[in-house]
Amino acid sequence: MLFILIDTASDLIILRSWISSGRVNKMNLDEIRKEIDGIDGKLLDLFAERMKLCEQVAEYKAQNKMEIFQGGREQQVLDNISGKSPQGLETASRLLFSQIMEISKCLQQQRITEFKSFECAEDIAADPVIACPGIGGSYSEEACIKKFGEKARIEYYNTFEQVFMAVDSGNAVYGVLPIENSTAGSVDDTYSLLERYDVHICGRLSIPVNHVLAAKNKSEPKIVVSHRQALHQCSEFIKSRGYTTQNADNTSIAAKSVSESLRNDTACICSAHCAELYGLEILADDIADSNENHTRFIIVSKELRVEENADVVSICLSLPHISGSLYKLLTRFYFAGLNLTRIESRHMSPYIKKKAGTDGFEVVFYLDFEGSLTNAAVGKLLRNLEKDCGYYKLLGSYKDTN
């Protein structure tokens, strides 16, 4: 019995013809692959020839102020390909030519789109005011000090939204907020506020999180209070002890409330530094579900500010609710030679639905990729995404520090 290794779709097409003609029995695998290589070479030559014609199409469209994407033309070509395809290869053929046409569009956009530098804010005065959620002893304060130093001018706010409002109004130059935890995942409140407020990410850093259980005395508590992210990160510990939980706006606010409470059956989850700051006894240390517990924080500013060594770009956008739209988006990044480091989908908020002009059950995608706004390939891609997407926002460009 003869076994043949099939590497590609072209292998399968050729193999079928050989089986029908009886050639498989007369050829070895090396000979088959040699013929496949020959066909691949011809395909490559035809592909190059097609791309040259696409460049001519791009020049014509530019001269006549035509859009790159011609939906009717693309559908016509794909329907024609499906009709001419060998039986059983209709879908594969359509996929192949859909990808070729997507590459063609990328090439045309690259040729036509003019690179324009992004307008960024000038350097700010020294000693800026920084808005921070919570009070002294919070993890956000720790991130703030790590970024701006021990002498940072920190102003504290009770809620995340108040931090965004302070930055948006100009009362603070920067705001520091948690956006993601290695155990609990994304911080929903921060994402929602990024959608609603006209601010930009200008920095990102990560700090280790070591939660402790703290109380006014050594008595076994019944109730544990903290921010819901911290409660989630310590869910297994809480469940094993049978504690009742209560939400607080911040871990440091939870610690202060416990220190001022008249009750002796309430504890909080916070950092060891925070417990010490508010005179609390540490009942248990390192109580998070995961030993590797880190929280990522972002620095936001009203204007688009880009550090010289920025190496990450963050955007969010919506895509048409049609088959293959995400696949085509990924092709754009691959064609531009840009490495996507993160892609996350979230339900479209009422705010974005209004801006995008939709009311369906759609999603918005958050993407991070390696690059700089000074790079021409990045700039051209972003300009075209802004034009093509129902909703688009450049969140920022920054240096990712740990």
mmCIF file of C-alpha atoms in Angstrom:
data_model
loop_
_atom_site.group_PDB
_atom_site.id
_atom_site.type_symbol
_atom_site.label_atom_id
_atom_site.label_comp_id
_atom_site.label_asym_id
_atom_site.label_seq_id
_atom_site.Cartn_x
_atom_site.Cartn_y
_atom_site.Cartn_z
ATOM 1 C CA MET A 1 0.000 0.000 0.000
ATOM 2 C CA LEU A 2 1.359 3.463 -0.944
ATOM 3 C CA PHE A 3 1.189 6.374 1.538
ATOM 4 C CA ILE A 4 1.747 9.943 0.298
ATOM 5 C CA LEU A 5 2.283 12.972 2.538
ATOM 6 C CA ILE A 6 0.069 15.877 1.447
ATOM 7 C CA ASP A 7 1.592 19.229 2.431
ATOM 8 C CA THR A 8 -0.598 21.810 0.724
ATOM 9 C CA ALA A 9 -3.899 22.315 -1.069
ATOM 10 C CA SER A 10 -1.971 22.285 -4.338
ATOM 11 C CA ASP A 11 -0.633 18.831 -3.376
ATOM 12 C CA LEU A 12 -4.219 17.601 -3.096
ATOM 13 C CA ILE A 13 -5.304 18.973 -6.477
ATOM 14 C CA ILE A 14 -2.327 17.443 -8.274
ATOM 15 C CA LEU A 15 -2.675 14.157 -6.395
ATOM 16 C CA ARG A 16 -6.288 13.773 -7.513
ATOM 17 C CA SER A 17 -5.318 14.135 -11.161
ATOM 18 C CA TRP A 18 -2.468 11.673 -10.716
ATOM 19 C CA ILE A 19 -4.673 9.116 -9.029
ATOM 20 C CA SER A 20 -7.159 9.295 -11.877
ATOM 21 C CA SER A 21 -4.363 8.820 -14.427
ATOM 22 C CA GLY A 22 -2.555 6.125 -12.475
ATOM 23 C CA ARG A 23 0.644 8.191 -12.201
ATOM 24 C CA VAL A 24 0.887 7.839 -8.399
ATOM 25 C CA ASN A 25 1.998 4.246 -8.731
ATOM 26 C CA LYS A 26 4.776 5.278 -11.127
ATOM 27 C CA MET A 27 6.242 8.224 -9.145
ATOM 28 C CA ASN A 28 7.927 8.559 -5.800
ATOM 29 C CA LEU A 29 7.288 11.364 -3.324
ATOM 30 C CA ASP A 30 10.363 13.385 -4.346
ATOM 31 C CA GLU A 31 9.228 13.427 -7.966
ATOM 32 C CA ILE A 32 5.725 14.532 -6.969
ATOM 33 C CA ARG A 33 7.095 17.356 -4.850
ATOM 34 C CA LYS A 34 9.408 18.424 -7.678
ATOM 35 C CA GLU A 35 6.409 18.883 -9.953
ATOM 36 C CA ILE A 36 4.573 20.764 -7.206
ATOM 37 C CA ASP A 37 7.575 23.095 -6.826
ATOM 38 C CA GLY A 38 7.432 23.762 -10.544
ATOM 39 C CA ILE A 39 3.753 24.652 -10.373
ATOM 40 C CA ASP A 40 4.352 26.851 -7.306
ATOM 41 C CA GLY A 41 6.994 28.735 -9.281
ATOM 42 C CA LYS A 42 4.511 29.413 -12.073
ATOM 43 C CA LEU A 43 1.912 30.520 -9.528
ATOM 44 C CA LEU A 44 4.434 32.930 -8.016
ATOM 45 C CA ASP A 45 5.215 34.435 -11.422
ATOM 46 C CA LEU A 46 1.491 34.887 -12.124
ATOM 47 C CA PHE A 47 0.983 36.389 -8.669
ATOM 48 C CA ALA A 48 3.756 38.945 -9.265
ATOM 49 C CA GLU A 49 2.225 39.806 -12.633
ATOM 50 C CA ARG A 50 -1.188 40.283 -10.995
ATOM 51 C CA MET A 51 0.270 42.586 -8.324
ATOM 52 C CA LYS A 52 1.872 44.789 -10.999
ATOM 53 C CA LEU A 53 -1.542 45.203 -12.595
ATOM 54 C CA CYS A 54 -2.982 46.022 -9.155
ATOM 55 C CA GLU A 55 -0.453 48.843 -8.827
ATOM 56 C CA GLN A 56 -1.747 50.239 -12.116
ATOM 57 C CA VAL A 57 -5.290 49.965 -10.760
ATOM 58 C CA ALA A 58 -4.161 51.876 -7.656
ATOM 59 C CA GLU A 59 -2.733 54.698 -9.774
ATOM 60 C CA TYR A 60 -5.972 54.899 -11.787
ATOM 61 C CA LYS A 61 -8.101 55.015 -8.628
ATOM 62 C CA ALA A 62 -5.870 57.722 -7.160
ATOM 63 C CA GLN A 63 -6.081 59.860 -10.290
ATOM 64 C CA ASN A 64 -9.861 59.472 -10.447
ATOM 65 C CA LYS A 65 -10.426 59.802 -6.679
ATOM 66 C CA MET A 66 -11.970 56.335 -6.431
ATOM 67 C CA GLU A 67 -12.239 54.208 -3.296
ATOM 68 C CA ILE A 68 -9.879 51.223 -2.987
ATOM 69 C CA PHE A 69 -12.640 48.832 -1.969
ATOM 70 C CA GLN A 70 -15.107 48.111 -4.751
ATOM 71 C CA GLY A 71 -17.586 45.702 -3.136
ATOM 72 C CA GLY A 72 -19.527 44.888 -6.291
ATOM 73 C CA ARG A 73 -16.384 44.073 -8.258
ATOM 74 C CA GLU A 74 -15.031 41.771 -5.532
ATOM 75 C CA GLN A 75 -18.288 39.841 -5.226
ATOM 76 C CA GLN A 76 -18.468 39.468 -9.000
ATOM 77 C CA VAL A 77 -14.945 38.027 -9.188
ATOM 78 C CA LEU A 78 -15.506 35.588 -6.315
ATOM 79 C CA ASP A 79 -18.815 34.356 -7.735
ATOM 80 C CA ASN A 80 -17.100 33.806 -11.080
ATOM 81 C CA ILE A 81 -14.277 31.836 -9.404
ATOM 82 C CA SER A 82 -16.742 29.636 -7.514
ATOM 83 C CA GLY A 83 -18.561 28.846 -10.741
ATOM 84 C CA LYS A 84 -15.368 27.822 -12.546
ATOM 85 C CA SER A 85 -13.879 25.804 -9.680
ATOM 86 C CA PRO A 86 -13.462 22.013 -9.872
ATOM 87 C CA GLN A 87 -16.133 20.091 -8.025
ATOM 88 C CA GLY A 88 -15.387 19.958 -4.312
ATOM 89 C CA LEU A 89 -12.981 22.927 -4.433
ATOM 90 C CA GLU A 90 -15.513 25.759 -4.700
ATOM 91 C CA THR A 91 -15.044 26.999 -1.132
ATOM 92 C CA ALA A 92 -11.267 26.542 -1.182
ATOM 93 C CA SER A 93 -10.974 28.433 -4.463
ATOM 94 C CA ARG A 94 -13.136 31.254 -3.176
ATOM 95 C CA LEU A 95 -10.974 31.488 -0.040
ATOM 96 C CA LEU A 96 -7.760 31.530 -2.086
ATOM 97 C CA PHE A 97 -8.913 34.338 -4.366
ATOM 98 C CA SER A 98 -10.480 36.253 -1.502
ATOM 99 C CA GLN A 99 -7.052 36.316 0.150
ATOM 100 C CA ILE A 100 -5.350 37.346 -3.100
ATOM 101 C CA MET A 101 -7.823 40.203 -3.479
ATOM 102 C CA GLU A 102 -7.292 41.265 0.134
ATOM 103 C CA ILE A 103 -3.532 41.402 -0.498
ATOM 104 C CA SER A 104 -4.256 43.428 -3.625
ATOM 105 C CA LYS A 105 -6.246 45.947 -1.587
ATOM 106 C CA CYS A 106 -3.444 46.193 0.975
ATOM 107 C CA LEU A 107 -0.947 46.836 -1.802
ATOM 108 C CA GLN A 108 -3.151 49.515 -3.358
ATOM 109 C CA GLN A 109 -3.667 51.226 -0.005
ATOM 110 C CA GLN A 110 0.067 51.195 0.627
ATOM 111 C CA ARG A 111 0.702 52.852 -2.752
ATOM 112 C CA ILE A 112 -2.063 55.468 -2.543
ATOM 113 C CA THR A 113 -2.124 56.455 1.143
ATOM 114 C CA GLU A 114 0.042 59.420 2.022
ATOM 115 C CA PHE A 115 1.860 59.175 5.336
ATOM 116 C CA LYS A 116 1.075 62.124 7.595
ATOM 117 C CA SER A 117 2.709 62.473 10.978
ATOM 118 C CA PHE A 118 0.417 62.459 14.002
ATOM 119 C CA GLU A 119 -0.031 65.634 16.005
ATOM 120 C CA CYS A 120 1.356 65.064 19.482
ATOM 121 C CA ALA A 121 1.444 67.392 22.481
ATOM 122 C CA GLU A 122 4.610 69.227 23.388
ATOM 123 C CA ASP A 123 6.559 68.402 26.534
ATOM 124 C CA ILE A 124 4.747 69.413 29.696
ATOM 125 C CA ALA A 125 6.038 71.435 32.614
ATOM 126 C CA ALA A 126 7.885 69.641 35.385
ATOM 127 C CA ASP A 127 6.071 68.334 38.448
ATOM 128 C CA PRO A 128 2.674 67.521 36.855
ATOM 129 C CA VAL A 129 -0.443 66.719 38.878
ATOM 130 C CA ILE A 130 -1.339 63.019 38.704
ATOM 131 C CA ALA A 131 -4.821 61.697 39.423
ATOM 132 C CA CYS A 132 -4.957 58.392 41.282
ATOM 133 C CA PRO A 133 -7.979 56.326 42.383
ATOM 134 C CA GLY A 134 -8.347 55.485 46.051
ATOM 135 C CA ILE A 135 -6.243 56.864 48.875
ATOM 136 C CA GLY A 136 -2.730 56.405 50.193
ATOM 137 C CA GLY A 137 -1.554 52.794 50.213
ATOM 138 C CA SER A 138 -3.365 51.650 47.067
ATOM 139 C CA TYR A 139 -1.773 49.594 44.319
ATOM 140 C CA SER A 140 -2.523 52.487 41.962
ATOM 141 C CA GLU A 141 -0.428 54.733 44.194
ATOM 142 C CA GLU A 142 2.388 52.179 44.027
ATOM 143 C CA ALA A 143 2.199 52.206 40.223
ATOM 144 C CA CYS A 144 2.123 56.000 40.245
ATOM 145 C CA ILE A 145 5.274 56.213 42.361
ATOM 146 C CA LYS A 146 7.035 53.613 40.218
ATOM 147 C CA LYS A 147 6.301 55.701 37.125
ATOM 148 C CA PHE A 148 6.759 59.251 38.434
ATOM 149 C CA GLY A 149 8.928 58.864 41.538
ATOM 150 C CA GLU A 150 8.529 59.287 45.272
ATOM 151 C CA LYS A 151 7.919 63.049 45.012
ATOM 152 C CA ALA A 152 5.052 62.779 42.524
ATOM 153 C CA ARG A 153 2.194 65.284 43.035
ATOM 154 C CA ILE A 154 -0.625 62.796 43.530
ATOM 155 C CA GLU A 155 -4.250 63.801 43.956
ATOM 156 C CA TYR A 156 -6.618 61.041 45.075
ATOM 157 C CA TYR A 157 -10.128 60.404 43.794
ATOM 158 C CA ASN A 158 -12.749 57.974 45.032
ATOM 159 C CA THR A 159 -13.673 56.434 41.676
ATOM 160 C CA PHE A 160 -12.088 55.586 38.331
ATOM 161 C CA GLU A 161 -14.479 57.944 36.559
ATOM 162 C CA GLN A 162 -13.407 60.849 38.739
ATOM 163 C CA VAL A 163 -9.820 60.182 37.619
ATOM 164 C CA PHE A 164 -10.901 60.327 33.967
ATOM 165 C CA MET A 165 -12.886 63.495 34.639
ATOM 166 C CA ALA A 166 -9.867 65.147 36.278
ATOM 167 C CA VAL A 167 -7.670 64.386 33.257
ATOM 168 C CA ASP A 168 -10.357 65.316 30.736
ATOM 169 C CA SER A 169 -11.016 68.671 32.441
ATOM 170 C CA GLY A 170 -7.337 69.535 32.820
ATOM 171 C CA ASN A 171 -7.307 69.384 36.620
ATOM 172 C CA ALA A 172 -4.668 66.653 36.310
ATOM 173 C CA VAL A 173 -2.109 66.105 33.556
ATOM 174 C CA TYR A 174 -1.992 62.336 34.021
ATOM 175 C CA GLY A 175 -4.178 59.617 35.485
ATOM 176 C CA VAL A 176 -3.050 56.166 36.646
ATOM 177 C CA LEU A 177 -5.529 53.277 36.499
ATOM 178 C CA PRO A 178 -5.490 49.455 36.505
ATOM 179 C CA ILE A 179 -6.491 47.879 33.202
ATOM 180 C CA GLU A 180 -5.667 44.176 33.472
ATOM 181 C CA ASN A 181 -4.792 41.553 36.055
ATOM 182 C CA SER A 182 -2.985 38.299 35.340
ATOM 183 C CA THR A 183 -5.555 36.360 37.394
ATOM 184 C CA ALA A 184 -8.840 38.240 37.093
ATOM 185 C CA GLY A 185 -8.414 39.551 33.553
ATOM 186 C CA SER A 186 -9.513 42.915 32.186
ATOM 187 C CA VAL A 187 -10.743 45.739 34.398
ATOM 188 C CA ASP A 188 -14.110 46.457 32.791
ATOM 189 C CA ASP A 189 -14.579 49.891 34.348
ATOM 190 C CA THR A 190 -11.351 51.209 32.819
ATOM 191 C CA TYR A 191 -12.238 49.932 29.344
ATOM 192 C CA SER A 192 -15.708 51.479 29.522
ATOM 193 C CA LEU A 193 -14.263 54.843 30.533
ATOM 194 C CA LEU A 194 -11.658 54.736 27.750
ATOM 195 C CA GLU A 195 -14.575 54.532 25.329
ATOM 196 C CA ARG A 196 -16.451 57.460 26.849
ATOM 197 C CA TYR A 197 -13.694 59.971 27.600
ATOM 198 C CA ASP A 198 -11.441 61.701 25.096
ATOM 199 C CA VAL A 199 -8.130 60.702 26.655
ATOM 200 C CA HIS A 200 -5.134 58.728 25.408
ATOM 201 C CA ILE A 201 -2.834 56.081 26.850
ATOM 202 C CA CYS A 202 0.698 57.444 27.118
ATOM 203 C CA GLY A 203 2.304 54.756 29.290
ATOM 204 C CA ARG A 204 1.877 51.254 30.681
ATOM 205 C CA LEU A 205 3.568 49.345 33.471
ATOM 206 C CA SER A 206 3.077 46.209 35.538
ATOM 207 C CA ILE A 207 3.510 45.695 39.280
ATOM 208 C CA PRO A 208 3.379 42.497 41.370
ATOM 209 C CA VAL A 209 0.317 42.143 43.592
ATOM 210 C CA ASN A 210 0.545 40.372 46.960
ATOM 211 C CA HIS A 211 -2.827 40.454 48.695
ATOM 212 C CA VAL A 212 -3.130 40.018 52.434
ATOM 213 C CA LEU A 213 -6.124 39.582 54.707
ATOM 214 C CA ALA A 214 -6.049 42.352 57.327
ATOM 215 C CA ALA A 215 -8.275 43.344 60.274
ATOM 216 C CA LYS A 216 -8.271 45.466 63.437
ATOM 217 C CA ASN A 217 -7.442 42.443 65.600
ATOM 218 C CA LYS A 218 -6.674 38.744 65.376
ATOM 219 C CA SER A 219 -10.328 37.676 65.643
ATOM 220 C CA GLU A 220 -11.637 35.468 62.833
ATOM 221 C CA PRO A 221 -13.718 37.715 60.539
ATOM 222 C CA LYS A 222 -17.055 36.920 58.910
ATOM 223 C CA ILE A 223 -17.076 39.659 56.281
ATOM 224 C CA VAL A 224 -14.334 40.602 53.813
ATOM 225 C CA VAL A 225 -14.409 43.923 51.998
ATOM 226 C CA SER A 226 -12.283 44.996 48.994
ATOM 227 C CA HIS A 227 -12.422 46.049 45.363
ATOM 228 C CA ARG A 228 -14.239 43.416 43.314
ATOM 229 C CA GLN A 229 -11.095 42.655 41.302
ATOM 230 C CA ALA A 230 -9.202 41.842 44.505
ATOM 231 C CA LEU A 231 -12.115 39.720 45.757
ATOM 232 C CA HIS A 232 -12.097 37.834 42.463
ATOM 233 C CA GLN A 233 -8.332 37.303 42.608
ATOM 234 C CA CYS A 234 -8.705 35.729 46.068
ATOM 235 C CA SER A 235 -11.951 33.850 45.414
ATOM 236 C CA GLU A 236 -10.619 30.400 46.360
ATOM 237 C CA PHE A 237 -9.286 31.650 49.695
ATOM 238 C CA ILE A 238 -12.573 33.413 50.467
ATOM 239 C CA LYS A 239 -14.601 30.350 49.522
ATOM 240 C CA SER A 240 -12.486 28.047 51.701
ATOM 241 C CA ARG A 241 -13.103 30.267 54.733
ATOM 242 C CA GLY A 242 -16.795 30.834 54.035
ATOM 243 C CA TYR A 243 -16.530 34.625 54.199
ATOM 244 C CA THR A 244 -19.243 37.015 53.045
ATOM 245 C CA THR A 245 -17.914 39.663 50.664
ATOM 246 C CA GLN A 246 -18.594 43.364 50.209
ATOM 247 C CA ASN A 247 -17.383 45.597 47.376
ATOM 248 C CA ALA A 248 -15.359 48.767 47.893
ATOM 249 C CA ASP A 249 -14.186 51.348 45.364
ATOM 250 C CA ASN A 250 -10.544 50.541 46.092
ATOM 251 C CA THR A 251 -8.393 48.232 48.233
ATOM 252 C CA SER A 252 -6.989 51.175 50.189
ATOM 253 C CA ILE A 253 -10.472 52.590 50.808
ATOM 254 C CA ALA A 254 -11.474 49.134 52.061
ATOM 255 C CA ALA A 255 -8.509 49.109 54.474
ATOM 256 C CA LYS A 256 -9.329 52.551 55.825
ATOM 257 C CA SER A 257 -13.010 51.669 56.296
ATOM 258 C CA VAL A 258 -12.062 48.554 58.277
ATOM 259 C CA SER A 259 -9.650 50.539 60.455
ATOM 260 C CA GLU A 260 -12.407 53.066 61.259
ATOM 261 C CA SER A 261 -15.215 50.538 61.677
ATOM 262 C CA LEU A 262 -16.735 49.777 65.067
ATOM 263 C CA ARG A 263 -17.274 46.162 64.023
ATOM 264 C CA ASN A 264 -14.736 43.450 64.857
ATOM 265 C CA ASP A 265 -16.029 40.828 62.425
ATOM 266 C CA THR A 266 -14.858 42.613 59.244
ATOM 267 C CA ALA A 267 -11.540 42.266 57.425
ATOM 268 C CA CYS A 268 -10.194 43.624 54.147
ATOM 269 C CA ILE A 269 -8.001 42.487 51.285
ATOM 270 C CA CYS A 270 -5.195 44.915 50.508
ATOM 271 C CA SER A 271 -1.394 45.129 50.325
ATOM 272 C CA ALA A 272 0.878 44.597 53.329
ATOM 273 C CA HIS A 273 2.012 48.233 53.031
ATOM 274 C CA CYS A 274 -1.608 49.394 53.085
ATOM 275 C CA ALA A 275 -2.399 47.269 56.158
ATOM 276 C CA GLU A 276 0.573 48.764 57.987
ATOM 277 C CA LEU A 277 -0.379 52.281 56.910
ATOM 278 C CA TYR A 278 -3.832 51.945 58.535
ATOM 279 C CA GLY A 279 -2.703 50.057 61.621
ATOM 280 C CA LEU A 280 -4.248 46.707 60.710
ATOM 281 C CA GLU A 281 -3.183 43.213 61.760
ATOM 282 C CA ILE A 282 -2.271 40.836 58.933
ATOM 283 C CA LEU A 283 -4.245 37.624 59.392
ATOM 284 C CA ALA A 284 -3.056 35.828 56.240
ATOM 285 C CA ASP A 285 -0.422 36.575 53.643
ATOM 286 C CA ASP A 286 -0.219 35.779 49.919
ATOM 287 C CA ILE A 287 -3.899 34.821 49.597
ATOM 288 C CA ALA A 288 -4.398 35.283 45.835
ATOM 289 C CA ASP A 289 -5.460 32.241 43.810
ATOM 290 C CA SER A 290 -2.283 32.503 41.708
ATOM 291 C CA ASN A 291 1.272 32.934 42.967
ATOM 292 C CA GLU A 292 2.090 34.918 39.817
ATOM 293 C CA ASN A 293 -0.325 37.796 40.351
ATOM 294 C CA HIS A 294 0.448 41.031 38.494
ATOM 295 C CA THR A 295 -1.663 44.044 37.638
ATOM 296 C CA ARG A 296 -1.038 46.151 34.561
ATOM 297 C CA PHE A 297 -1.649 49.903 34.855
ATOM 298 C CA ILE A 298 -2.039 52.551 32.183
ATOM 299 C CA ILE A 299 -1.095 56.221 32.267
ATOM 300 C CA VAL A 300 -3.661 58.445 30.529
ATOM 301 C CA SER A 301 -3.447 62.065 29.376
ATOM 302 C CA LYS A 302 -5.815 64.463 27.617
ATOM 303 C CA GLU A 303 -3.539 65.004 24.609
ATOM 304 C CA LEU A 304 -1.829 62.378 22.514
ATOM 305 C CA ARG A 305 1.651 62.147 24.036
ATOM 306 C CA VAL A 306 4.207 59.761 22.592
ATOM 307 C CA GLU A 307 7.539 58.972 24.203
ATOM 308 C CA GLU A 308 10.597 58.885 21.966
ATOM 309 C CA ASN A 309 11.132 55.178 22.521
ATOM 310 C CA ALA A 310 7.444 54.191 22.232
ATOM 311 C CA ASP A 311 7.135 50.636 20.898
ATOM 312 C CA VAL A 312 3.445 49.763 21.371
ATOM 313 C CA VAL A 313 0.334 51.144 19.651
ATOM 314 C CA SER A 314 -3.162 50.555 21.049
ATOM 315 C CA ILE A 315 -6.393 51.031 19.104
ATOM 316 C CA CYS A 316 -10.028 49.985 19.318
ATOM 317 C CA LEU A 317 -12.415 49.563 16.412
ATOM 318 C CA SER A 318 -15.573 47.898 15.186
ATOM 319 C CA LEU A 319 -15.859 45.650 12.135
ATOM 320 C CA PRO A 320 -18.732 44.902 9.753
ATOM 321 C CA HIS A 321 -20.869 42.028 11.012
ATOM 322 C CA ILE A 322 -20.053 39.858 7.985
ATOM 323 C CA SER A 323 -18.131 36.648 7.414
ATOM 324 C CA GLY A 324 -14.359 37.070 7.200
ATOM 325 C CA SER A 325 -14.137 40.664 8.507
ATOM 326 C CA LEU A 326 -11.740 39.778 11.352
ATOM 327 C CA TYR A 327 -9.683 37.564 9.043
ATOM 328 C CA LYS A 328 -9.303 40.479 6.625
ATOM 329 C CA LEU A 329 -8.271 42.793 9.448
ATOM 330 C CA LEU A 330 -5.519 40.400 10.493
ATOM 331 C CA THR A 331 -4.325 40.250 6.877
ATOM 332 C CA ARG A 332 -3.774 44.020 6.958
ATOM 333 C CA PHE A 333 -1.446 43.739 9.932
ATOM 334 C CA TYR A 334 0.434 40.797 8.447
ATOM 335 C CA PHE A 335 0.888 42.603 5.132
ATOM 336 C CA ALA A 336 2.245 45.671 6.939
ATOM 337 C CA GLY A 337 4.724 43.486 8.852
ATOM 338 C CA LEU A 338 3.242 44.440 12.226
ATOM 339 C CA ASN A 339 3.104 41.996 15.124
ATOM 340 C CA LEU A 340 -0.196 41.926 17.018
ATOM 341 C CA THR A 341 0.481 41.251 20.697
ATOM 342 C CA ARG A 342 -3.089 41.364 21.917
ATOM 343 C CA ILE A 343 -6.602 41.281 20.532
ATOM 344 C CA GLU A 344 -9.687 41.293 22.719
ATOM 345 C CA SER A 345 -13.356 41.605 21.847
ATOM 346 C CA ARG A 346 -15.900 43.269 24.097
ATOM 347 C CA HIS A 347 -19.616 43.888 23.740
ATOM 348 C CA MET A 348 -20.211 47.240 22.111
ATOM 349 C CA SER A 349 -21.330 49.796 24.674
ATOM 350 C CA PRO A 350 -24.326 52.073 24.061
ATOM 351 C CA TYR A 351 -21.868 54.962 23.633
ATOM 352 C CA ILE A 352 -19.985 53.241 20.799
ATOM 353 C CA LYS A 353 -23.206 51.954 19.221
ATOM 354 C CA LYS A 354 -24.369 55.543 18.949
ATOM 355 C CA LYS A 355 -21.104 56.696 17.366
ATOM 356 C CA ALA A 356 -20.974 53.709 15.006
ATOM 357 C CA GLY A 357 -24.637 54.061 14.042
ATOM 358 C CA THR A 358 -25.671 50.544 15.006
ATOM 359 C CA ASP A 359 -28.013 48.963 17.539
ATOM 360 C CA GLY A 360 -27.240 45.269 17.062
ATOM 361 C CA PHE A 361 -25.393 42.759 19.246
ATOM 362 C CA GLU A 362 -21.975 43.743 17.930
ATOM 363 C CA VAL A 363 -18.505 43.875 19.422
ATOM 364 C CA VAL A 364 -15.598 46.267 19.528
ATOM 365 C CA PHE A 365 -12.034 44.972 19.237
ATOM 366 C CA TYR A 366 -9.112 46.224 21.306
ATOM 367 C CA LEU A 367 -5.733 45.657 19.681
ATOM 368 C CA ASP A 368 -2.134 46.186 20.782
ATOM 369 C CA PHE A 369 0.690 45.820 18.306
ATOM 370 C CA GLU A 370 4.406 46.469 18.135
ATOM 371 C CA GLY A 371 5.287 49.686 16.369
ATOM 372 C CA SER A 372 5.570 53.446 16.514
ATOM 373 C CA LEU A 373 3.463 56.283 15.127
ATOM 374 C CA THR A 374 6.585 57.562 13.370
ATOM 375 C CA ASN A 375 6.654 54.391 11.232
ATOM 376 C CA ALA A 376 5.145 54.945 7.767
ATOM 377 C CA ALA A 377 3.588 51.461 7.604
ATOM 378 C CA VAL A 378 1.877 52.074 10.963
ATOM 379 C CA GLY A 379 0.661 55.520 9.965
ATOM 380 C CA LYS A 380 -0.804 54.387 6.644
ATOM 381 C CA LEU A 381 -2.546 51.400 8.225
ATOM 382 C CA LEU A 382 -4.127 53.529 10.960
ATOM 383 C CA ARG A 383 -5.316 56.169 8.494
ATOM 384 C CA ASN A 384 -7.088 53.514 6.444
ATOM 385 C CA LEU A 385 -8.586 51.770 9.487
ATOM 386 C CA GLU A 386 -9.988 55.087 10.666
ATOM 387 C CA LYS A 387 -11.629 55.558 7.254
ATOM 388 C CA ASP A 388 -12.910 51.980 6.848
ATOM 389 C CA CYS A 389 -14.193 51.064 10.327
ATOM 390 C CA GLY A 390 -17.579 51.994 11.732
ATOM 391 C CA TYR A 391 -15.932 52.990 15.004
ATOM 392 C CA TYR A 392 -12.239 53.688 15.440
ATOM 393 C CA LYS A 393 -10.126 55.265 18.171
ATOM 394 C CA LEU A 394 -6.376 55.592 18.505
ATOM 395 C CA LEU A 395 -5.926 54.871 22.210
ATOM 396 C CA GLY A 396 -2.244 55.728 22.287
ATOM 397 C CA SER A 397 1.376 54.871 21.617
ATOM 398 C CA TYR A 398 3.786 54.282 24.464
ATOM 399 C CA LYS A 399 6.688 52.354 25.929
ATOM 400 C CA ASP A 400 5.603 49.196 27.732
ATOM 401 C CA THR A 401 7.647 48.935 30.946
ATOM 402 C CA ASN A 402 7.554 46.235 33.603
#
